PDB file of C-alpha atoms and ligand atoms in Angstrom:
ATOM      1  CA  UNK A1375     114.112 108.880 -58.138  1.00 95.00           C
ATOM      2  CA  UNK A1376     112.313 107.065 -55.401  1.00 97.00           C
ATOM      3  CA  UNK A1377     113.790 105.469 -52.050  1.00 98.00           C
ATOM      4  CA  UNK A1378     113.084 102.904 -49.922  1.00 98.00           C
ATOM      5  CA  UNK A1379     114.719 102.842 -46.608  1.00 98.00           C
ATOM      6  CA  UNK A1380     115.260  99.275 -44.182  1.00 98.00           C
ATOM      7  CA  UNK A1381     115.985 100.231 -40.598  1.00 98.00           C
ATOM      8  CA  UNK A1382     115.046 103.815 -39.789  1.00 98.00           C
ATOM      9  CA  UNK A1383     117.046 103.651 -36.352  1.00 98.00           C
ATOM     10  CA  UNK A1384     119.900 106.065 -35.775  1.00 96.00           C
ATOM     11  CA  UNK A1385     121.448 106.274 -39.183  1.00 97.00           C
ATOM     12  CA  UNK A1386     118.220 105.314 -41.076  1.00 98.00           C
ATOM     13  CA  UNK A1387     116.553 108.551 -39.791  1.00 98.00           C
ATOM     14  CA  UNK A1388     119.307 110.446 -40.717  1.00 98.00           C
ATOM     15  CA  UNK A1389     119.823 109.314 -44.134  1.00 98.00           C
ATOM     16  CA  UNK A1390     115.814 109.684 -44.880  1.00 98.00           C
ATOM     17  CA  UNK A1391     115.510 113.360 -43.281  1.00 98.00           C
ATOM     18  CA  UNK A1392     118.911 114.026 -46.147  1.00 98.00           C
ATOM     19  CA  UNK A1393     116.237 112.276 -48.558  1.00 97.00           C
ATOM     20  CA  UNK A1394     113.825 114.539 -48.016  1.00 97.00           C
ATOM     21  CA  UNK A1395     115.218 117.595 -47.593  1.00 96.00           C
ATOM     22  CA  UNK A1396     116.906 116.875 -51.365  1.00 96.00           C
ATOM     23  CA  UNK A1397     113.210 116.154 -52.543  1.00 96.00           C
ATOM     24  CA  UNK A1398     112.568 112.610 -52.530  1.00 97.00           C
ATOM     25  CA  UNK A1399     109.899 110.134 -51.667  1.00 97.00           C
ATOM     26  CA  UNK A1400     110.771 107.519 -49.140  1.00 98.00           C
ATOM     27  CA  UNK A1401     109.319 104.311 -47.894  1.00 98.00           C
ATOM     28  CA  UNK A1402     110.678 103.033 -44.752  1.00 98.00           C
ATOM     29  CA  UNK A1403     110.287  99.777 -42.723  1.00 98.00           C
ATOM     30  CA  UNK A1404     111.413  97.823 -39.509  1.00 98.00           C
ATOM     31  CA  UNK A1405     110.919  94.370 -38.369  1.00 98.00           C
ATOM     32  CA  UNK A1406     107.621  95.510 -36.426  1.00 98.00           C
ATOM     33  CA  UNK A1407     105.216  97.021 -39.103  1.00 98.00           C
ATOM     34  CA  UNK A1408     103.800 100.033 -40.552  1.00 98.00           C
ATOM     35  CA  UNK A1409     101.922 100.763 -37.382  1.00 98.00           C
ATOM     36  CA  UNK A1410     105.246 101.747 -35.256  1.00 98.00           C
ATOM     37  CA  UNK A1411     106.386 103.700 -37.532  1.00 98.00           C
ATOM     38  CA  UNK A1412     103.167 106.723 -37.087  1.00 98.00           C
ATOM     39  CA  UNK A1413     105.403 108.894 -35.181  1.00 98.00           C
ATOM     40  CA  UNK A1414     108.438 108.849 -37.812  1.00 98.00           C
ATOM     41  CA  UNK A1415     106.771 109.311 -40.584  1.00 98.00           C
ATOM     42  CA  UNK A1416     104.868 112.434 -38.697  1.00 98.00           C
ATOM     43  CA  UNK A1417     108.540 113.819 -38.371  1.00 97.00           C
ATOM     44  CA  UNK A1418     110.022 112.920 -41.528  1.00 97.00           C
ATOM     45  CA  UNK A1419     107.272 112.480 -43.958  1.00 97.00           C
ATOM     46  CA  UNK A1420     108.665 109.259 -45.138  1.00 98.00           C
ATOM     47  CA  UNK A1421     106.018 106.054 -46.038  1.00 98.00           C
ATOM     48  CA  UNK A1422     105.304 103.224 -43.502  1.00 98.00           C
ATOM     49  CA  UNK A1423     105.527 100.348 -45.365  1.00 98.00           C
ATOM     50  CA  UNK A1424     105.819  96.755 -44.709  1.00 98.00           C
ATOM     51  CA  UNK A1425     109.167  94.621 -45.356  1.00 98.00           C
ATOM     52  CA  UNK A1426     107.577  93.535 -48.601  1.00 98.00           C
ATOM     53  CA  UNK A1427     106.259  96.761 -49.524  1.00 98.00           C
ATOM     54  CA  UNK A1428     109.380  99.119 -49.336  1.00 98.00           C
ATOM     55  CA  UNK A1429     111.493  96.634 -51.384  1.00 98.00           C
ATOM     56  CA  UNK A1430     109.319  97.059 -54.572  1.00 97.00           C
ATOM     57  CA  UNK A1431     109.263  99.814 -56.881  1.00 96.00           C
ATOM     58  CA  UNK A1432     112.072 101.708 -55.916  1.00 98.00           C
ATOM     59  CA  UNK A1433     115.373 103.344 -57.558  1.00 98.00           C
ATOM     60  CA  UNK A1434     117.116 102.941 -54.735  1.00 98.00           C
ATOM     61  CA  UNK A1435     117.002 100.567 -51.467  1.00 98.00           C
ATOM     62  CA  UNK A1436     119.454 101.197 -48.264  1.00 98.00           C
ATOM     63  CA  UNK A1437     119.559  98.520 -45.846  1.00 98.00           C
ATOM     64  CA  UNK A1438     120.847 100.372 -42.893  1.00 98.00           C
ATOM     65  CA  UNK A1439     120.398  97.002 -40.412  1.00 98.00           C
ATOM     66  CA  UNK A1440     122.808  95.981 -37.450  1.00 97.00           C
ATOM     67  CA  UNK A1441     124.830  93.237 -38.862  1.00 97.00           C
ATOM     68  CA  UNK A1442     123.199  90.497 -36.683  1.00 97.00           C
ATOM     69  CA  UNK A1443     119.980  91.777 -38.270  1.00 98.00           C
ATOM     70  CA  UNK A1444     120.510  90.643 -42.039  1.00 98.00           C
ATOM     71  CA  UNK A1445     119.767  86.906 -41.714  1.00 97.00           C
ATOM     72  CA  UNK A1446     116.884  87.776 -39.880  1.00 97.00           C
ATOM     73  CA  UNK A1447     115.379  89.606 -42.718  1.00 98.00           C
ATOM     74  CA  UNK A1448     112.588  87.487 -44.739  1.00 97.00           C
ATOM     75  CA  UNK A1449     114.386  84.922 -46.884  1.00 95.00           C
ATOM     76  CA  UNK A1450     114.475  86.211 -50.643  1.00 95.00           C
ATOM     77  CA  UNK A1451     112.699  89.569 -49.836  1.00 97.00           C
ATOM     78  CA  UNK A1452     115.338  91.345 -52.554  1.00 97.00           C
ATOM     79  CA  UNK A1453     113.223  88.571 -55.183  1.00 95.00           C
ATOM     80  CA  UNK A1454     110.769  91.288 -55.041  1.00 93.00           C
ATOM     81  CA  UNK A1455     113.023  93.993 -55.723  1.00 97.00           C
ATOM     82  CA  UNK A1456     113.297  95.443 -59.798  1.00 97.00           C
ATOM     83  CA  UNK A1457     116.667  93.997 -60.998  1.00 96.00           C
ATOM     84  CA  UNK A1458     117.674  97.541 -61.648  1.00 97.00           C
ATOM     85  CA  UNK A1459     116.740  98.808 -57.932  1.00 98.00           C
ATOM     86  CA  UNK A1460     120.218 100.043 -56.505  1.00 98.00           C
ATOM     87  CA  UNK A1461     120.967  98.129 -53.260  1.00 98.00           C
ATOM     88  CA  UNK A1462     123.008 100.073 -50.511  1.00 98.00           C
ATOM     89  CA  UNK A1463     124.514  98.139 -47.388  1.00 98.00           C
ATOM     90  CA  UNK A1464     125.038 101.027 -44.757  1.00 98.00           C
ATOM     91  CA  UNK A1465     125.846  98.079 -42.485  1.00 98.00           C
ATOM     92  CA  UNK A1466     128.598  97.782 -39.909  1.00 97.00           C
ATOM     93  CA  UNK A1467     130.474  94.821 -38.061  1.00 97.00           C
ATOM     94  CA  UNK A1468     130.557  94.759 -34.302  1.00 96.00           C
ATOM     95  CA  UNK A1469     131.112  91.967 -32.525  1.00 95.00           C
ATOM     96  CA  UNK A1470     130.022  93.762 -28.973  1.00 93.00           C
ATOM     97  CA  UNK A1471     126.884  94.172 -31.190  1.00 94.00           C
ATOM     98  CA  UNK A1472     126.543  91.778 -33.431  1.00 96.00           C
ATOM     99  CA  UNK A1473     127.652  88.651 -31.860  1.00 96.00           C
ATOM    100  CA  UNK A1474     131.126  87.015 -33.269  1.00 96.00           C
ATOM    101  CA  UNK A1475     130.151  85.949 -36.883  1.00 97.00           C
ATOM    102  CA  UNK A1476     132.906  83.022 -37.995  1.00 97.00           C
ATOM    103  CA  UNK A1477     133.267  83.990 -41.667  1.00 97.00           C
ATOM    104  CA  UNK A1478     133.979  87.751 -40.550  1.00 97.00           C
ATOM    105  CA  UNK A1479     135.795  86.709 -37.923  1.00 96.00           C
ATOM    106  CA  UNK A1480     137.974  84.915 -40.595  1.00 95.00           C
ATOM    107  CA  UNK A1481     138.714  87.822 -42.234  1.00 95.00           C
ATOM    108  CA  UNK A1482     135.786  87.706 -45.169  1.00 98.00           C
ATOM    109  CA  UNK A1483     134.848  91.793 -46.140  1.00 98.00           C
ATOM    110  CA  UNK A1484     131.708  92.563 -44.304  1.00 98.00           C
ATOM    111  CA  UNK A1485     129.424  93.618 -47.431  1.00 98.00           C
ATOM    112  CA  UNK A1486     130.357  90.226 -49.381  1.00 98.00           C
ATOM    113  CA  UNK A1487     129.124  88.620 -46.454  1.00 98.00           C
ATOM    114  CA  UNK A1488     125.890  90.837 -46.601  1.00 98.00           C
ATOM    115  CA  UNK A1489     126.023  90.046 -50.530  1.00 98.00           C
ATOM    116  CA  UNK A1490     125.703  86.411 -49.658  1.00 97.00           C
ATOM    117  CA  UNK A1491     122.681  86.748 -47.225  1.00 97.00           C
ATOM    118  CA  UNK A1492     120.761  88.774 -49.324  1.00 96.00           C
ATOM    119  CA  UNK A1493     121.164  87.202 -52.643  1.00 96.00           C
ATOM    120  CA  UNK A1494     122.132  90.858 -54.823  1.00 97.00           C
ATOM    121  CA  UNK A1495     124.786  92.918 -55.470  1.00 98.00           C
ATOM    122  CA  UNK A1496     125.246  95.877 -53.555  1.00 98.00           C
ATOM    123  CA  UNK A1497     127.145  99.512 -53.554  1.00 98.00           C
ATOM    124  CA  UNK A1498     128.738 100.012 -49.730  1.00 98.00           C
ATOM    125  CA  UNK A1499     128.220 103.419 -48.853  1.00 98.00           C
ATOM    126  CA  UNK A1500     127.707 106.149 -45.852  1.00 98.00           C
ATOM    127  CA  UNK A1501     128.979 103.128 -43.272  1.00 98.00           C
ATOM    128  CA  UNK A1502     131.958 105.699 -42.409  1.00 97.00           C
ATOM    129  CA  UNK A1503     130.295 108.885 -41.433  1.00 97.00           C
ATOM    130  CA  UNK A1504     128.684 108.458 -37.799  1.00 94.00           C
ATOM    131  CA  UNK A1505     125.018 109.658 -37.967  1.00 95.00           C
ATOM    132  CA  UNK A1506     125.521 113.635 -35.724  1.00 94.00           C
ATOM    133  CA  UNK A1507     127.981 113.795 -38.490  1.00 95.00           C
ATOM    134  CA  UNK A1508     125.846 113.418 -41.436  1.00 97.00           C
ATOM    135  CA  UNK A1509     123.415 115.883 -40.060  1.00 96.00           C
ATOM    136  CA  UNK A1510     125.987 118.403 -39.551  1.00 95.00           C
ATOM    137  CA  UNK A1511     128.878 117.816 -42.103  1.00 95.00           C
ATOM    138  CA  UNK A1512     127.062 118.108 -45.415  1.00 96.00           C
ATOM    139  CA  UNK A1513     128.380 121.270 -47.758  1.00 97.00           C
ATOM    140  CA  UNK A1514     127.796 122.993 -51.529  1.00 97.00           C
ATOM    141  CA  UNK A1515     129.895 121.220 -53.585  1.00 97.00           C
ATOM    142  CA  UNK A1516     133.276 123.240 -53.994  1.00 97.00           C
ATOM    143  CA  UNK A1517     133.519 123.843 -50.367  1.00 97.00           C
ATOM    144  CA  UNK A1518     137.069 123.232 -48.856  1.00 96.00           C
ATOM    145  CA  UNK A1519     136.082 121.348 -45.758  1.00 95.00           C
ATOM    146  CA  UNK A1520     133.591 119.257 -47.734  1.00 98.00           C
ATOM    147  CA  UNK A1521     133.754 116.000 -46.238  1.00 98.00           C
ATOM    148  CA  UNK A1522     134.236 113.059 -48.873  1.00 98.00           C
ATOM    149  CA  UNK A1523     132.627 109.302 -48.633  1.00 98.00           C
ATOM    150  CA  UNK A1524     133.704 105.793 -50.040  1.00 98.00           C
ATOM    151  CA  UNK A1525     131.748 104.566 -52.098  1.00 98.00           C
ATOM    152  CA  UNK A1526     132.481 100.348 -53.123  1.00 98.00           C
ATOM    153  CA  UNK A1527     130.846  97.909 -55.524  1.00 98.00           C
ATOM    154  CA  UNK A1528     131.190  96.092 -58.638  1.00 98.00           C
ATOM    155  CA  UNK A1529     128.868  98.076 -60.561  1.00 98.00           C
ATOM    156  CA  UNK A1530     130.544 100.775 -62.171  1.00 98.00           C
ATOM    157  CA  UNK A1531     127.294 103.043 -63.199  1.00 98.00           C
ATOM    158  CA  UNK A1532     125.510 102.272 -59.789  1.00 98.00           C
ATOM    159  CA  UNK A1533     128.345 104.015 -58.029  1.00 98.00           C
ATOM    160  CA  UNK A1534     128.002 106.659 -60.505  1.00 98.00           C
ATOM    161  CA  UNK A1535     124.517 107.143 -59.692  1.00 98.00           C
ATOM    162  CA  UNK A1536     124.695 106.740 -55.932  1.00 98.00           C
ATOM    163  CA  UNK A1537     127.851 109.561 -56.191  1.00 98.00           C
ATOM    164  CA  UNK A1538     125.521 111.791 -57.709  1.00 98.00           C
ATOM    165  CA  UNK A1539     123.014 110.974 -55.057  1.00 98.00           C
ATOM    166  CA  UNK A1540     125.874 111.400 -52.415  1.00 98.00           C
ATOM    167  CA  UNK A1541     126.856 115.173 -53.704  1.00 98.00           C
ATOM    168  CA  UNK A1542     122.818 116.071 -53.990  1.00 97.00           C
ATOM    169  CA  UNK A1543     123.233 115.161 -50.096  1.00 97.00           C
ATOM    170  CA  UNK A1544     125.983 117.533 -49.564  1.00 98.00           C
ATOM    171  CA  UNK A1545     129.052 115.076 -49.608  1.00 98.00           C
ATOM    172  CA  UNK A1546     132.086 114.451 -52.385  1.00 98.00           C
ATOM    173  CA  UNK A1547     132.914 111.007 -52.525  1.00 98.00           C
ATOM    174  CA  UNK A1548     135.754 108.761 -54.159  1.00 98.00           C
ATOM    175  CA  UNK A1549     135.605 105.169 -56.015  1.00 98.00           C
ATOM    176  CA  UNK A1550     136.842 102.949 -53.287  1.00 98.00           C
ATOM    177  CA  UNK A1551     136.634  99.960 -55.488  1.00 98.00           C
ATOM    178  CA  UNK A1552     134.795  96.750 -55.815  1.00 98.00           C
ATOM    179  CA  UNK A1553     132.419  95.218 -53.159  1.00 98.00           C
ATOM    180  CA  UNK A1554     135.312  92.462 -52.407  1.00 98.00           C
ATOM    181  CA  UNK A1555     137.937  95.495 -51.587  1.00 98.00           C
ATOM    182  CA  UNK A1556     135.298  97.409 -49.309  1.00 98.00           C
ATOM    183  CA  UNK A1557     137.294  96.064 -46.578  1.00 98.00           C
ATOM    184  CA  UNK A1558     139.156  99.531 -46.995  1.00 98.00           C
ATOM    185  CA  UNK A1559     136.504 101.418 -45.676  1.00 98.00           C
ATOM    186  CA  UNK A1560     135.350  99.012 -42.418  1.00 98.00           C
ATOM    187  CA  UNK A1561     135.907 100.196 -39.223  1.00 96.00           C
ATOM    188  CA  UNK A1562     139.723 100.493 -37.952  1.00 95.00           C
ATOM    189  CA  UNK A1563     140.337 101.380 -41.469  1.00 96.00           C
ATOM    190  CA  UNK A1564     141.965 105.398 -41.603  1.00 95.00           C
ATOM    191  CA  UNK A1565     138.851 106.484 -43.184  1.00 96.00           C
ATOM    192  CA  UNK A1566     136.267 105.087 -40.971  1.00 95.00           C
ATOM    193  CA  UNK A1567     134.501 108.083 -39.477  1.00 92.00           C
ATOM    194  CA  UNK A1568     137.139 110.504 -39.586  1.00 93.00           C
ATOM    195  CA  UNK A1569     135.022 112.831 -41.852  1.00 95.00           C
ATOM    196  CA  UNK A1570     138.792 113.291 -44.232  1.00 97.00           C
ATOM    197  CA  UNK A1571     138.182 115.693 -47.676  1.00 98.00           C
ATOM    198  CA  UNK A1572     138.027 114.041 -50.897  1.00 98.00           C
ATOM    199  CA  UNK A1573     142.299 114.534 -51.142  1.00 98.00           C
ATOM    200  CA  UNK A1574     142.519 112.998 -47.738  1.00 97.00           C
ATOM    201  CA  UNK A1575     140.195 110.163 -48.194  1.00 98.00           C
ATOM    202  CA  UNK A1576     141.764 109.350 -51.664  1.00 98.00           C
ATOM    203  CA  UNK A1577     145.349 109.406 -49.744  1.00 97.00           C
ATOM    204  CA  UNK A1578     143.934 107.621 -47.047  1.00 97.00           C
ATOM    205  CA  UNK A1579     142.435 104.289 -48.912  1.00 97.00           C
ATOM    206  CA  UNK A1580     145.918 103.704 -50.507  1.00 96.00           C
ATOM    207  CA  UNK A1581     147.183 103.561 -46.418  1.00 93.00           C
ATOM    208  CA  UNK A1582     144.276 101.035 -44.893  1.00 96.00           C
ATOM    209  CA  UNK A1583     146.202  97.904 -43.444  1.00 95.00           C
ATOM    210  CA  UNK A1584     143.467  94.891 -43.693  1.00 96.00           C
ATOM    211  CA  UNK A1585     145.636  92.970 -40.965  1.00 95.00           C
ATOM    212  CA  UNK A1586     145.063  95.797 -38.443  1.00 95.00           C
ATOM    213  CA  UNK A1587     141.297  96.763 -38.872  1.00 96.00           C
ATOM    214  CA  UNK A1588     139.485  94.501 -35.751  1.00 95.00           C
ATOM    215  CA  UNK A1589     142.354  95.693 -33.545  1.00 94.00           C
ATOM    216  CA  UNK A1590     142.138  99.276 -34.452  1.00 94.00           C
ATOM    217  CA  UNK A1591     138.148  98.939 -34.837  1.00 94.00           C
ATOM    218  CA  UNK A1592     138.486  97.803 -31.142  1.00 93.00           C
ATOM    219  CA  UNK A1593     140.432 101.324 -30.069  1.00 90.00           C
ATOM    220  CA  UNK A1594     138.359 103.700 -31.865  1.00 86.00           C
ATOM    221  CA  UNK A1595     135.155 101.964 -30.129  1.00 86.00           C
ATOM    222  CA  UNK A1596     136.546 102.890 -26.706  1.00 85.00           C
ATOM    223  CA  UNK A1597     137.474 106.246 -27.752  1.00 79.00           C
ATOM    224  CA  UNK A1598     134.297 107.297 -29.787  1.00 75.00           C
ATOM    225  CA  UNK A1599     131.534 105.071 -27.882  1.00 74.00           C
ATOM    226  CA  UNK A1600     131.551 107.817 -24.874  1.00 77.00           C
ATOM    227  CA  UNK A1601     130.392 110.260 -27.464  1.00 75.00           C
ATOM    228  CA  UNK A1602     127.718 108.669 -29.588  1.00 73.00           C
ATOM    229  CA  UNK A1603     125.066 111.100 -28.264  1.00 76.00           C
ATOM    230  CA  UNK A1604     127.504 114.075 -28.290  1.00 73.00           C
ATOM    231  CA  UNK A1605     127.488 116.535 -30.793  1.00 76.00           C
ATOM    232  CA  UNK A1606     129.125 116.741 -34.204  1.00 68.00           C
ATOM    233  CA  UNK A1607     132.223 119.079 -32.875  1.00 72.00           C
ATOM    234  CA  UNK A1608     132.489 116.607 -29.630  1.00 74.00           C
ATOM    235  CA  UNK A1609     132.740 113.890 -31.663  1.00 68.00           C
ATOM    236  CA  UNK A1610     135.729 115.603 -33.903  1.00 67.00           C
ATOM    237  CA  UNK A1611     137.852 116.084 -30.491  1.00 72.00           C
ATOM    238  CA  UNK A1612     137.364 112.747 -29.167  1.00 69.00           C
ATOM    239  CA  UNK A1613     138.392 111.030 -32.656  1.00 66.00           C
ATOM    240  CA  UNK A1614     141.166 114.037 -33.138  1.00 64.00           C
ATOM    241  CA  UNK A1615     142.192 112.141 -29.435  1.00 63.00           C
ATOM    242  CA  UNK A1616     142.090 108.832 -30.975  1.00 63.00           C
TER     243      UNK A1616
HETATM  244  N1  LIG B 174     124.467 105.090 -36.035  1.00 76.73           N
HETATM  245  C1  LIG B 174     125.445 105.520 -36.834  1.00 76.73           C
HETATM  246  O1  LIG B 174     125.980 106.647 -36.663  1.00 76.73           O
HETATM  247  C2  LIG B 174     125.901 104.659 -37.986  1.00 76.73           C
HETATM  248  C3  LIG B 174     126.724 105.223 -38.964  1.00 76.73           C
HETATM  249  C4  LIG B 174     127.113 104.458 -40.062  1.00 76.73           C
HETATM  250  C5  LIG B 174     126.722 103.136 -40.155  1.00 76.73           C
HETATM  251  N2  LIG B 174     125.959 102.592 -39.161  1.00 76.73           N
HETATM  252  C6  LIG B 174     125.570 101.176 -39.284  1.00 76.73           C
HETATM  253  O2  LIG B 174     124.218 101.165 -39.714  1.00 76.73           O
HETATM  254  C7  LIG B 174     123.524 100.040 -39.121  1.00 76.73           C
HETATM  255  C8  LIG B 174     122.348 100.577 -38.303  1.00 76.73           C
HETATM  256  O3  LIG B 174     122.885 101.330 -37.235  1.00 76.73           O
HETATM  257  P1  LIG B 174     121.977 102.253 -36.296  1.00 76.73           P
HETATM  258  O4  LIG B 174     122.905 102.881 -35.347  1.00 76.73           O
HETATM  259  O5  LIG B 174     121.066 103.105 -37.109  1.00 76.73           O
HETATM  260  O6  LIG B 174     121.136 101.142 -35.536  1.00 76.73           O
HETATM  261  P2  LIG B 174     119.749 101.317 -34.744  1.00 76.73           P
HETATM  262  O7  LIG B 174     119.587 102.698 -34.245  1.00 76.73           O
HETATM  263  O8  LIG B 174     119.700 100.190 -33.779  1.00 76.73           O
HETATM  264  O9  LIG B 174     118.634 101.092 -35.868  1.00 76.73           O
HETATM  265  C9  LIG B 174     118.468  99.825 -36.473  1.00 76.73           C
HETATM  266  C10 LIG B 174     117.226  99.844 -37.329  1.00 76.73           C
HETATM  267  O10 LIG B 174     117.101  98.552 -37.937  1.00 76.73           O
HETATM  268  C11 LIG B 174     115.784  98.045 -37.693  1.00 76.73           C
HETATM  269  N3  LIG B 174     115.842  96.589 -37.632  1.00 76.73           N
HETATM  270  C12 LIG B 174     116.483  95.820 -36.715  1.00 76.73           C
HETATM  271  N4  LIG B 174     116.299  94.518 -36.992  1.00 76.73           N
HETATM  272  C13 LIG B 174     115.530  94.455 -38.108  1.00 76.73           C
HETATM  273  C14 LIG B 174     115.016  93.401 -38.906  1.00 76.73           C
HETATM  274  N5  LIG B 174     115.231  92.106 -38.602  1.00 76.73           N
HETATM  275  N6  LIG B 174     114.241  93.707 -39.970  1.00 76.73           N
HETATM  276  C15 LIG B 174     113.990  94.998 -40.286  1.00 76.73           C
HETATM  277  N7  LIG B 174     114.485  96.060 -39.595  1.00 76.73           N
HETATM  278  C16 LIG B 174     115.241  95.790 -38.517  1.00 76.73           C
HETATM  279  C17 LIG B 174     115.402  98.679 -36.364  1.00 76.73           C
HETATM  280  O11 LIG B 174     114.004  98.718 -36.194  1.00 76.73           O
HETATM  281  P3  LIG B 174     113.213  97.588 -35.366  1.00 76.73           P
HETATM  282  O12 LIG B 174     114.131  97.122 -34.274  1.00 76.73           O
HETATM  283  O13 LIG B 174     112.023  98.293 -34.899  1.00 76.73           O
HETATM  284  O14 LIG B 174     112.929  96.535 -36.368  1.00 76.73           O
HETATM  285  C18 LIG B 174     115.952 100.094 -36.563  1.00 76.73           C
HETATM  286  O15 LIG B 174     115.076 100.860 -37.345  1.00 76.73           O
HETATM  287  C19 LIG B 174     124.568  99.305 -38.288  1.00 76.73           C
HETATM  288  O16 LIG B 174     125.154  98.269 -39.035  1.00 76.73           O
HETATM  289  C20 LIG B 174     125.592 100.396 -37.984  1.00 76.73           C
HETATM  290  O17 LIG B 174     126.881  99.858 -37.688  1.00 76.73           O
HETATM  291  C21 LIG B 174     125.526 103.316 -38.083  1.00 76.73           C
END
């Protein structure tokens, strides 16, 4: 399989170093060209590549944008896509962020809104596991403090796919349900970067209370924000805190 990777910030970097270390090409690319990314792709061995360029010809495309980001991409870039190529939204809402959006605002699930921008279906996945944490947290399959991911979309065998992907990457992962239901795994929801096990995670879904996400997403910002360049095992306490 081949990857191509939009938005090799925080997250982006992450998931592409996982990539690679699982044996995979990857093509990445930003809003500012090929040329800014020499020093990544020194690091990570991934492909500079423009926005056209990394959307083509691969298995697999993440989209690992800030929310206020996604309009901004070219319009109908996925057009040049293969209508098999997989397409992940890694995306998160935050208003501090992303500017108030009405439609999300309103209560609309964050991915169908993505859906809508980008003209394709998509499979909503690694958006709960904070980026220290998906360096640190990945484990062989079996182990009991393997930490399990949500995976949503209305594609049954592209989840299966991506779950296969996810374990390769060292993470068990549970069908959270269709792209409209991803709501479940949005921040303020239970399972929003609170690394659970698979039996936790599965538990936890069945618990998420759509009416209390934004005010919950708002409490865990306060209590995690302080620690977004801490370590893995800082960033446990301060959510164990929360
Ligand atoms: N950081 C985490 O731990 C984490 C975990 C899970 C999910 N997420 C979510 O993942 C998304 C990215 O988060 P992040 O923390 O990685 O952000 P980030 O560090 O700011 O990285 C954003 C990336 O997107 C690129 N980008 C921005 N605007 C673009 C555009 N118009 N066209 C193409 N590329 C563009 C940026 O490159 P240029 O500015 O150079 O174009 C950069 O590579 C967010 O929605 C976030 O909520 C983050």
């Amino acid at each position: 399989m081949n990857f191509g990777v939009i938005g090799p910030g925080d997250i982006g970097e992450v998931i592409i170093m996982k990539l690679r270390d699982a044996g995979y090409p990857v093509k990445m690319a930003n809003s500012r060209g090929p040329a800014s990314l020499k020093d990544l792709a020194a690091k990570t061995g991934a492909t500079p590549a423009s926005l056209e360029q990394v959307v083509q010809d691969v298995d697999v495309l993440f989209i690992v944008v800030p929310q206020k980001a996604i309009p901004a991409l070219p319009k109908g870039l996925l057009k040049k896509a293969r209508k098999e190529t997989i397409v992940i939204d890694v995306g998160n809402y935050y208003p501090f962020r992303d500017g108030r959006i009405a439609e999300l605002e309103n209560g609309l699930t964050e991915s169908v809104w993505v859906e809508r921008q980008i003209g394709r279906p998509m499979v909503k996945v690694l958006n709960t596991i904070a980026s220290k944490a998906l360096i640190a947290a990945g484990r062989p399959a079996g182990s009991r403090d393997r930490v399990a991911l949500p995976i949503s979309g209305d594609n049954t065998k592209a989840k299966e796919i991506v779950a296969q992907l996810i374990d390769r990457i060292g993470f068990d992962s549970v069908d959270a349900g269709t792209i409209a239901e991803s709501w479940r795994q949005q921040p303020g929801s239970p399972v929003y970067c609170t690394n659970p096990t698979k039996d936790e995670l599965q538990s936890w879904l069945k618990k998420v209370a759509r009416s209390s996400l934004a005010t919950n997403r708002e409490r865990a910002l306060k209590a995690f924000y302080p620690t977004r360049d801490a370590d893995y095992q800082a960033q446990i306490e301060a959510i164990d805190r929360y």
